XYZ file of C-alpha atoms in Angstrom:
595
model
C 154.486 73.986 37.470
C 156.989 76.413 36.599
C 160.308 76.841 37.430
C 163.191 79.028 37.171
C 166.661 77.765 35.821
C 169.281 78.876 37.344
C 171.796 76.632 35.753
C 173.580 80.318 34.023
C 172.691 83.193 35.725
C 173.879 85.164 33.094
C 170.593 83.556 30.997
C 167.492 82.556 33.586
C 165.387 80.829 31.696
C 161.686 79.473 32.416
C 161.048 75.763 32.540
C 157.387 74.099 32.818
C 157.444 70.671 35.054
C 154.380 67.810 34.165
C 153.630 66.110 37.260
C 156.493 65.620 40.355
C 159.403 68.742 39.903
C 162.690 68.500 40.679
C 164.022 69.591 43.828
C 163.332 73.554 43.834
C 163.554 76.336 46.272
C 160.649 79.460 46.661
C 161.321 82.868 47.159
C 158.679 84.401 49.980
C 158.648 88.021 49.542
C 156.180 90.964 50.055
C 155.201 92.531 46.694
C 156.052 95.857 45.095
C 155.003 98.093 42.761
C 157.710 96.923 39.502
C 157.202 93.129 39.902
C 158.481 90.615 36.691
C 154.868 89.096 35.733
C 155.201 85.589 34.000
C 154.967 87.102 30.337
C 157.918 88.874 31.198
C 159.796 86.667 32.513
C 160.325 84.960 29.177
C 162.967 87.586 28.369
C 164.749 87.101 31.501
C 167.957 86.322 28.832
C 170.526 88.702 29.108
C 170.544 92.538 30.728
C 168.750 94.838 28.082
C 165.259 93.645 28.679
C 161.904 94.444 30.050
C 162.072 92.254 32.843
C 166.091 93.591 33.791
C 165.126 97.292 33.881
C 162.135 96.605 36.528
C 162.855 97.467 40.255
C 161.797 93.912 41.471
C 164.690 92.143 38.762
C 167.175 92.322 41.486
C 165.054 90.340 43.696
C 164.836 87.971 41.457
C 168.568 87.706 40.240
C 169.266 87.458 44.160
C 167.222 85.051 44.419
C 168.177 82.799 41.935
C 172.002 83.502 42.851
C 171.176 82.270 46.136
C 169.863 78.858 45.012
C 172.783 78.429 42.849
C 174.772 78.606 45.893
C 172.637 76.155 47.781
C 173.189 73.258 44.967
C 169.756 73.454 43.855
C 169.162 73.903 40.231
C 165.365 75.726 40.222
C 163.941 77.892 42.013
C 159.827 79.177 42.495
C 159.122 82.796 42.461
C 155.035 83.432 42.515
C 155.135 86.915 40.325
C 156.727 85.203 37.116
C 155.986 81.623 37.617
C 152.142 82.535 37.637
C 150.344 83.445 34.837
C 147.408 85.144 35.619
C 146.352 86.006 32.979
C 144.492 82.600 32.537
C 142.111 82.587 35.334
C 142.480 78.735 35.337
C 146.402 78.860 35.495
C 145.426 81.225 38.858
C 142.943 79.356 40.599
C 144.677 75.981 40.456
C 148.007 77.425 41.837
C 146.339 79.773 44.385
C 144.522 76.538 45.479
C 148.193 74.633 44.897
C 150.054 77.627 46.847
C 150.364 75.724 50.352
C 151.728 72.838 48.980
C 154.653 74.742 46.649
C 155.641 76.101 49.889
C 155.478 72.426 51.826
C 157.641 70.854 49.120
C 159.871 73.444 48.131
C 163.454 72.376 49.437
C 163.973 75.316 51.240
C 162.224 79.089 51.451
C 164.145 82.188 51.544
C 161.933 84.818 53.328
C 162.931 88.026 51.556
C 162.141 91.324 54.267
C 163.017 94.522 51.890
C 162.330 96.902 54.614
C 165.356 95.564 56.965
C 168.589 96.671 57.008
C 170.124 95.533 59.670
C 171.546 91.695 59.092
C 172.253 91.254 63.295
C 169.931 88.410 64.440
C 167.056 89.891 66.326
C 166.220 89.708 69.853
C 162.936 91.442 70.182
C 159.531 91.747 68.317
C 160.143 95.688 68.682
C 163.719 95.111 66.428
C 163.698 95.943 62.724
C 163.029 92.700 62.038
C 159.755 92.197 64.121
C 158.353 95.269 62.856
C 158.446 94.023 59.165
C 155.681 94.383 56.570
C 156.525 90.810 55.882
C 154.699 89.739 59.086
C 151.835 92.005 58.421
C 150.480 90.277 55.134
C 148.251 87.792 54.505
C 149.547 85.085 52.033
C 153.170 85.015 53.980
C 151.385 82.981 56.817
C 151.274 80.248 54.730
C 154.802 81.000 53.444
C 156.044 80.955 56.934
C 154.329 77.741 58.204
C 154.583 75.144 55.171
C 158.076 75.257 54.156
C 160.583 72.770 56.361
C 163.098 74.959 56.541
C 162.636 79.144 55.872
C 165.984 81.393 55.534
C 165.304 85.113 56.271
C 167.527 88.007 54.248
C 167.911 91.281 55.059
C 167.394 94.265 52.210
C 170.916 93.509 50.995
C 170.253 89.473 50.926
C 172.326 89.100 54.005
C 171.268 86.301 56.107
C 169.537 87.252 59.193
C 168.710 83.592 60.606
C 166.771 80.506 60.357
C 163.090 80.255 61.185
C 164.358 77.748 64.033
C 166.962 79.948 65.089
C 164.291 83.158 65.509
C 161.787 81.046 66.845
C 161.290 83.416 70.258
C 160.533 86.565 68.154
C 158.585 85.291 65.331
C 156.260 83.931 68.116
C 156.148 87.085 69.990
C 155.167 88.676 66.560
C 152.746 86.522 65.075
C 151.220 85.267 68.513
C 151.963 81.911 67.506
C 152.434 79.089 69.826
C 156.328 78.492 69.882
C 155.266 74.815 70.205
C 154.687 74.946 66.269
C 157.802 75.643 65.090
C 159.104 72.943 67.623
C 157.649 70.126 65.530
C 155.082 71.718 62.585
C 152.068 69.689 63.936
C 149.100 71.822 62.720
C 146.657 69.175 64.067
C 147.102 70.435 67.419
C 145.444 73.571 66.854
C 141.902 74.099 67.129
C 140.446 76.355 63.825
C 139.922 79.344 65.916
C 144.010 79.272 67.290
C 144.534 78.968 63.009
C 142.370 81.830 62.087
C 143.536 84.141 64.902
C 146.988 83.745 62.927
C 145.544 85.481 60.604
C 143.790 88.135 62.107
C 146.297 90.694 62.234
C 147.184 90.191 58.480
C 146.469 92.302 55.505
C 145.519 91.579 52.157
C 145.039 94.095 49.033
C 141.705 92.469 48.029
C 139.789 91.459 50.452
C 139.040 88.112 48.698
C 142.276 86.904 49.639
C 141.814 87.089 53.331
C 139.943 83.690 52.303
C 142.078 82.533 49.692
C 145.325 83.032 51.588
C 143.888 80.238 53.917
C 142.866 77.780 52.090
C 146.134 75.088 52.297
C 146.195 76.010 55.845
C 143.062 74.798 56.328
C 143.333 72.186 53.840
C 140.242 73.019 51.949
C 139.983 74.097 48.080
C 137.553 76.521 46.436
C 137.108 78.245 43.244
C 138.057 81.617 42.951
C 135.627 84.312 42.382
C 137.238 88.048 42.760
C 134.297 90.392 43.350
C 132.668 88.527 45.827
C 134.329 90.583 48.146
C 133.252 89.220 51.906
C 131.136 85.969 50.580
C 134.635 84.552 50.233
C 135.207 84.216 53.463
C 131.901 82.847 54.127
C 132.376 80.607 51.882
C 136.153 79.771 53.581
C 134.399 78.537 56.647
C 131.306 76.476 54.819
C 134.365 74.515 53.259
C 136.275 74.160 56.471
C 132.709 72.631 58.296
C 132.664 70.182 55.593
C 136.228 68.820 56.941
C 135.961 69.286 60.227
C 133.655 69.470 63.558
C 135.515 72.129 65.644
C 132.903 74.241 66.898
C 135.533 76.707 67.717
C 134.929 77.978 64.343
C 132.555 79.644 66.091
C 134.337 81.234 68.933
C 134.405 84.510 67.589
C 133.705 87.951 68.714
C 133.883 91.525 67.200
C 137.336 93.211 67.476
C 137.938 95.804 69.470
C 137.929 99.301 67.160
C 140.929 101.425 67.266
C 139.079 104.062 66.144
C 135.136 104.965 66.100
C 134.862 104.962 62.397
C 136.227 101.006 62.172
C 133.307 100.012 64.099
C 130.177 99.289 62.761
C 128.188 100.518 65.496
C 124.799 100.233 63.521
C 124.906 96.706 62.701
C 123.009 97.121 59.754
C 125.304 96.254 57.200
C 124.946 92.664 55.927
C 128.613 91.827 55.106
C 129.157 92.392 58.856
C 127.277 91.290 61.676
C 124.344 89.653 60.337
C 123.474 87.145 63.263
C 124.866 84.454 61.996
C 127.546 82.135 63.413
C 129.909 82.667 60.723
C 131.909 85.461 61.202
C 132.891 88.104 58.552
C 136.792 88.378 58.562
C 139.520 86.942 59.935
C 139.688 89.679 62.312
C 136.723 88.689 64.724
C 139.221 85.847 65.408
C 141.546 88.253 66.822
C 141.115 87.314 70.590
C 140.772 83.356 69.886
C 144.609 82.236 70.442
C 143.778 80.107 73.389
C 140.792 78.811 72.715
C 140.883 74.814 72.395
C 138.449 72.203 71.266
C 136.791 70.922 74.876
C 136.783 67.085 73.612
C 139.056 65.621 70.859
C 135.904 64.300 68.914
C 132.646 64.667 68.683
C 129.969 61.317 69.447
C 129.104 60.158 65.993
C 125.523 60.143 67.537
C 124.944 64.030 66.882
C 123.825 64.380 63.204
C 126.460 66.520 61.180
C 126.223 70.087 60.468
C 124.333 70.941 57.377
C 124.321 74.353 55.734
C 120.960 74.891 54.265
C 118.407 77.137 52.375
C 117.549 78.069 56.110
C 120.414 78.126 57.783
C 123.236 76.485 59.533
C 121.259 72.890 60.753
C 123.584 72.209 63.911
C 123.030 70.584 67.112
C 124.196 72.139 70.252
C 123.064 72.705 73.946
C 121.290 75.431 75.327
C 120.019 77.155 77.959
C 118.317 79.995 79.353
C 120.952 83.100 79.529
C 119.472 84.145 82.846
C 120.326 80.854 84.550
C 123.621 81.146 84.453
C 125.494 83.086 87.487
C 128.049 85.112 84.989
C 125.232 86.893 82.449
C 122.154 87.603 85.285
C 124.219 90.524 86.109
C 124.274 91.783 82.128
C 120.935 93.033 82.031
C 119.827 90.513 79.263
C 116.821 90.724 77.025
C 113.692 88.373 77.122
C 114.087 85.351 75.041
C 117.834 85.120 75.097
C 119.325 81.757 74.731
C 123.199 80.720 75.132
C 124.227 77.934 72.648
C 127.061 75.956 74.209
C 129.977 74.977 71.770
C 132.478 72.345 72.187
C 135.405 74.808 73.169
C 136.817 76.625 76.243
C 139.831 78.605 76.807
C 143.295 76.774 77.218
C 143.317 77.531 81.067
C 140.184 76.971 81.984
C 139.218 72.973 82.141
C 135.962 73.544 83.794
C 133.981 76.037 81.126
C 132.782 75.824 78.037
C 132.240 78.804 75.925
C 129.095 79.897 74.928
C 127.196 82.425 72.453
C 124.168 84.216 73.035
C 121.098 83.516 70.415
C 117.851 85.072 70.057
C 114.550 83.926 68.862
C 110.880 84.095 68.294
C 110.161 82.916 71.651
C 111.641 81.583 75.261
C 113.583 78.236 75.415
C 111.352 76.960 77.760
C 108.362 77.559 75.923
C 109.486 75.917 72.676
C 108.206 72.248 72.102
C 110.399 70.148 70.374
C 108.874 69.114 66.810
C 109.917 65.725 66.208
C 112.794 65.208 63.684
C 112.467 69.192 62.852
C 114.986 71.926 64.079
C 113.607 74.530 66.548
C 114.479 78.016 65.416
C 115.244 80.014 63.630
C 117.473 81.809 65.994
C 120.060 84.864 65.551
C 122.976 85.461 66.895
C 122.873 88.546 68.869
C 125.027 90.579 71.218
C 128.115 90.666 70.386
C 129.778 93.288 72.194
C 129.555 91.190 74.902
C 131.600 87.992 73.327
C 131.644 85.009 74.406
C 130.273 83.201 77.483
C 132.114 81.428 80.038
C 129.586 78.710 81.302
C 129.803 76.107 83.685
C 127.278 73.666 83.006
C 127.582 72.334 86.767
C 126.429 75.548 87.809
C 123.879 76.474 85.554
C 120.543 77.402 87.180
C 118.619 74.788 84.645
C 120.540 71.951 82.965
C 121.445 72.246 79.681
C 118.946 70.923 76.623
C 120.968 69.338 73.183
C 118.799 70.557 70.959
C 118.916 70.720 66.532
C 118.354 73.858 65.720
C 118.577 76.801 63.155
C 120.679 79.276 62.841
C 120.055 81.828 60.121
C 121.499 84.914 59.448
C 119.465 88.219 58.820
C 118.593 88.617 55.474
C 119.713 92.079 53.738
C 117.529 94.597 53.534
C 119.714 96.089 50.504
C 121.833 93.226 49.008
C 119.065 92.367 46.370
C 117.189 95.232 45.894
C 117.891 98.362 43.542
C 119.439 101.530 44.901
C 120.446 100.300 48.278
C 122.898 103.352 48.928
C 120.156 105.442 48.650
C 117.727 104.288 50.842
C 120.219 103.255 53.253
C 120.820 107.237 54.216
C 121.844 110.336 52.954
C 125.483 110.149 51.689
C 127.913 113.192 53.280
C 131.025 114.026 51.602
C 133.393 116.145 53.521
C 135.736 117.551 50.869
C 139.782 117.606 51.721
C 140.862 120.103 53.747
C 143.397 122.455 52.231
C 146.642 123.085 53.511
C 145.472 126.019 55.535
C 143.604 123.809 57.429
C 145.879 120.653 57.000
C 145.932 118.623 60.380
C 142.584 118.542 61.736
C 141.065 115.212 61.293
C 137.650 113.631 62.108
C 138.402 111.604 65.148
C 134.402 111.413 66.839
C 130.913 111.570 66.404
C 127.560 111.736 68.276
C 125.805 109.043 67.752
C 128.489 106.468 66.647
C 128.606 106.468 63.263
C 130.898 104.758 61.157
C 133.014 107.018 58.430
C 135.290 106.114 55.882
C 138.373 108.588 54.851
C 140.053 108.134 51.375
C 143.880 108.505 51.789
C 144.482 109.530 48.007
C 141.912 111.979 47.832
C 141.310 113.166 51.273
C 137.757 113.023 51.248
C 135.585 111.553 54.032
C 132.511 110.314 53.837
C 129.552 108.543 55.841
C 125.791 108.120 55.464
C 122.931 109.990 57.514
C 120.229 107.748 58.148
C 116.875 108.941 60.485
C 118.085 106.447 63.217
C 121.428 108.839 63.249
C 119.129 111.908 64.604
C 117.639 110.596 67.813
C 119.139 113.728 69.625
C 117.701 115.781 67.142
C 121.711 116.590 65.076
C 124.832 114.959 64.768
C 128.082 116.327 66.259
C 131.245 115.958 63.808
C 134.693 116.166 66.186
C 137.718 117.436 64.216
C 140.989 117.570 66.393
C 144.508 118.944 65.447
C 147.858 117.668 66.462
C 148.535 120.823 68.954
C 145.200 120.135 70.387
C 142.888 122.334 68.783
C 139.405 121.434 67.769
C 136.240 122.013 65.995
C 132.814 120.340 66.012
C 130.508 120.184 62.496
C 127.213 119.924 63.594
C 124.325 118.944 61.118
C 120.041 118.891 61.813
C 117.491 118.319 59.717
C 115.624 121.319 58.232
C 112.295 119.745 58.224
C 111.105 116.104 58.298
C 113.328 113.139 56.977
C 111.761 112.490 52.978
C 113.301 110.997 50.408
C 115.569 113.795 49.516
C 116.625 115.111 52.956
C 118.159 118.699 53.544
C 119.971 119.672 56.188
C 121.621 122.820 58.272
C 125.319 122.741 58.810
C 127.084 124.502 61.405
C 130.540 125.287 62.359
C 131.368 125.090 66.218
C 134.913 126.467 66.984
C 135.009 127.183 70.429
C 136.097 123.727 71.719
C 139.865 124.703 72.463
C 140.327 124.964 76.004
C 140.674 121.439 78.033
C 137.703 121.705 80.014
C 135.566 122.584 76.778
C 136.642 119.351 75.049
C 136.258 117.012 78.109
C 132.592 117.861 78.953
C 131.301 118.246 75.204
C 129.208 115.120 74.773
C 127.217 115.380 78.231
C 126.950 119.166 76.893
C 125.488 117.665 73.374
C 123.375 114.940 75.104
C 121.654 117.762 77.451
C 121.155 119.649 74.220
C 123.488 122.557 76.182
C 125.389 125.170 74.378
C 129.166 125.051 74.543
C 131.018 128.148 74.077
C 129.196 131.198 71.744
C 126.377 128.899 70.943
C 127.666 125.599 69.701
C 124.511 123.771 70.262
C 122.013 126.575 69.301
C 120.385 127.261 66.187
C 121.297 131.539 65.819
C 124.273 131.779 63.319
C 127.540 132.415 65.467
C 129.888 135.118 65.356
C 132.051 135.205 62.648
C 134.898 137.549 64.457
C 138.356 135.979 65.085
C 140.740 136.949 68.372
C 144.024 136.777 66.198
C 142.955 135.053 63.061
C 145.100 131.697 63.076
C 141.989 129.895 61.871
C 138.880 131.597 60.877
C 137.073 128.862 58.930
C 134.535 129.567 56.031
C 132.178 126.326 55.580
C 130.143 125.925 51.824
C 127.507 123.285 52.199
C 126.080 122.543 48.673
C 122.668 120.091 48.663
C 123.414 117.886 45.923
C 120.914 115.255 44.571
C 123.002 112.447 45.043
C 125.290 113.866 48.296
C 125.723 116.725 51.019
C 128.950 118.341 50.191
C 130.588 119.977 52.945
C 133.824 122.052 52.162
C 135.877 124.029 54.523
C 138.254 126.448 54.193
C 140.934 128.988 56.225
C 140.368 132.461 55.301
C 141.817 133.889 58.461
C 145.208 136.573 58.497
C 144.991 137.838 62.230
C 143.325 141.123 60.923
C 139.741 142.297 61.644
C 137.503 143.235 59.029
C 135.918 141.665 56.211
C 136.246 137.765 55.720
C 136.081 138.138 52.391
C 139.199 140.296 52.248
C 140.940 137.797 54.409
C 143.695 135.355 52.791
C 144.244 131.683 53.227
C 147.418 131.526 55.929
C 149.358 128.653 57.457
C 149.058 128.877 61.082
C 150.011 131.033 63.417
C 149.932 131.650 66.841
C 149.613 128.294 69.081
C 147.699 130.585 71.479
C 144.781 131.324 68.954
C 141.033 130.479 70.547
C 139.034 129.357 66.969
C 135.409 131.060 66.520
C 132.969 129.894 64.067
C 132.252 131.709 60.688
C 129.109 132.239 59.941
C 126.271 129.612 57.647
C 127.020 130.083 54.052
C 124.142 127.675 52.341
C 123.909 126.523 48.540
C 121.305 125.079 46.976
């Protein structure tokens, strides 16, 4: 382990501990962009260095100013006591992280982006709102340490973790009864991982790895795994533990159409399995508890297999129980009852729904073999409260298998390809600055690149059951525009498609009623929904958009442009303007096709 000596400040120098260190403290601290990496940090000696001209130098100085004046000698600082450069060095202290925070003598929780050194009083205070709360790996930094001292921007203290124990709670949504007396053990793996839910990381790899002391489970590291991590996260906690609350997930609720996945084809998201994909799905899991404090050593233990999770569970027949007949469910639906319920509610257990080949009833148990395989399947509708008291049939423990669907694209070559027709819409220029895709008909799920501007999404032949696909664009002041795109012929391998431009979605009653309009195929405005080109004249010329479509081999590249001045004539005499007048109705230009 490395530490930091702080015995001169004036000279910092880095020592390297065998074994048990000396009494240290750790710095907790959100990163930056100027950070003092570990083969800098050997010329931490005097001012006119590397290391002393970086941004995040001051931290560090602070830091280690700080200790001094605590009595402690050393001090831990993750961005220059790491080096990760040696992928060994990384692994062992990413897996070591947890317990550098647990021993450390004392944690100063560093929180850049707050001024204000008064002790806080509410989650909506500087404070509350820091970035500090909003990544991943500072969970751990908050939980292990014994005692954590949070500074202000200016290293001013703003107040013990004990002493802000209301807010942090309020902040993190975690049970105030933690920070009482740091028992972990009370807390079932679902209350853990909803923790987490709300937290960021910048690779997605370490929304697994940022877990791993809290869960108290190791794993090598393997960046570019991407999702599998987390997978794998959860394969390591079963082999430690048998809380089936590790299954009490459910989808989170989208704050926007394009972060849903409304398609459920993709098979780092919901694949019917029972693990879930992200910390995320764990979301609205606070309160749920284990149901019994252990499990009869009768059951056989999980298994993770070539096949599928091997678990045993009870189940029954979803349309026995009183709260899902009114759902509507699908034949051969089956609820799998786990070993949890929620914290105020002693009488049900919660429940997931699985599908399979056949009814439960008419499935004949094989001996010493699993039944199954079974999927897990609707999850928009969470989980199930069930009473087994109440159930219309009793409950059947049953070993069985639960395997997820297998890819149709993770092993095979060009997967993007066949998966749909990719769809670039290309930045919008200042001109037209402030629109921004905010719907579409069907739901499809769209990705926008903040550096470049571009959005893009994939066209697939499920996406054209209504025959086109409506595009909403929306402005601050309210304006709007709809993109709408058809086949031109039948769906082959290299798909080409009409785009049209639909302005005439302004007025209030326009943009309330224009999905029944698009469902009943009506037209909306000068013929939104038609196939004739539309008029290309403007009222005043605030917006008078020209749309290029170009029919690439490998994309459909959609660029727009402003090329409205409030004058009539020509477009192509017309120049690209900010806007103008808030009381401008936008019309649509007319189809300008390459090939």
């Amino acid at each position: 382990m490395y530490l930091i000596d702080v015995q001169d400040l004036e000279h910092l120098t880095i020592r390297h501990f065998e074994g048990d260190p000396p009494p240290y403290a750790i710095l907790s601290h959100k990163w930056g962009k100027e950070e003092v990496t570990y083969h800098e940090s050997h010329k931490l000696v005097g001012s006119q260095n590397a290391a002393a001209l970086k941004k995040s130098f001051e931290k560090i100085k602070k830091c280690c100013k700080q200790t001094a004046a605590d009595g402690l000698r050393y001090v831990w600082v993750d961005t220059c006591c790491i080096d990760k450069r040696s992928s060994a060095e990384l692994s062992e202290a990413i897996n070591s992280m947890f317990n550098y925070y647990r021993d450390a003598v004392i944690c100063y929780a560093f929180l850049e982006d707050v001024i204000s050194s008064e002790k806080p009083t509410s989650p909506e205070s500087q404070f509350g709102k820091s970035t500090w709360f909003a990544r991943g790996w500072t969970l751990q930094e908050l939980l292990a340490p014994s005692i954590v001292v949070f500074f202000n921007s200016t290293w001013e203290n703003i107040g013990t973790r004990e002493e802000l124990r209301p807010v942090i709670s309020a902040v993190t949504h975690i049970s105030p009864s933690f920070f009482t007396d740091g028992d972990m053990e009370k807390f079932s793996v679902a209350q853990k991982m909803s923790w987490a839910s709300r937290r960021q990381c910048t690779r997605v790899e370490d929304e697994a790895y940022c877990l791993l002391g809290i869960f108290g489970v190791n794993m090598p590291l393997l960046y570019g795994e991407g999702i599998r991590a987390f997978i794998r996260l959860q394969e390591e906690v079963m082999k430690v533990s048998d809380d089936q609350s590790l299954f009490a997930w459910a989808p989170p609720k989208p704050q926007s159409l394009s972060e849903y996945d409304f398609s459920n084809t993709d098979s780092t998201k919901l694949n019917g399995g029972l693990l879930a994909p992200s910390a995320a799905h764990f979301q609205a899991s606070g309160n749920i508890i284990r149901a019994s404090s252990s499990r009869s050593s009768l059951e056989p233990p999980w298994a993770m297999t070539n096949k599928g999770l091997r678990i045993s569970l009870p189940l029954v027949d979803a349309n026995s129980v009183p709260s899902v007949q009114t759902l509507n469910t699908y034949p051969h639906r089956t609820l799998a009852i786990l070993d949890c319920r929620y914290e105020d509610d002693e009488t049900s257990k919660l429940a997931v729904f699985l599908g399979g080949p056949e009814r439960l009833q008419d499935i004949e148990p094989r001996s010493h073999l699993p039944i199954g395989p079974f999927v897990r399947t609707d999850y928009r509708r969470g989980l199930i409260k069930v009473n087994e008291n109440s159930v219309g049939t009793p409950a059947k423990q049953r070993e069985l298998l639960i395997r997820p669907k297998e890819s149709s694209s993770s092993n095979r070559p060009w997967p993007n390809y066949r998966d749909g027709r990719l769809v670039l819409i290309e930045a919008l220029p200042p001109a037209v600055r402030g629109f921004k895709l905010t719907e579409t008909i069907p739901q499809i799920q769209w990705k926008s690149q903040k550096d470049t501007g571009v959005t893009s999404f994939r066209l697939s032949k499920s996406n054209f059951s209504y025959g086109r696909v409506a595009l909403m664009f929306k402005h601050l002041e309210g304006y709007a525009f709809l993109l709408i795109i058809k086949p031109q012929s039948h769906y082959d391998s290299f798909p080409r498609f009409d785009v049209q431009c639909a302005m005439n979605v302004n007025r209030a009653e326009q943009r309330k009623d224009w999905k029944d309009r698009f469902y009943n195929k009506m037209t909306l405005g000068s013929g939104v929904f038609q196939d004739t080109p539309l008029t290309p004249e403007t009222p005043d010329g605030r917006y008078h958009l020209r749309l290029k479509v170009r029919q690439l081999q490998h994309a459909l590249m959609i660029n727009l442009n402003n090329v409205g001045d409030g004058t009539r004539g020509s477009p192509n005499d017309r120049r690209l303007l900010s806007p103008g007048s808030p009381r401008a109705l936008m019309m649509p230009p007319p189809i300008l096709r390459d090939g």
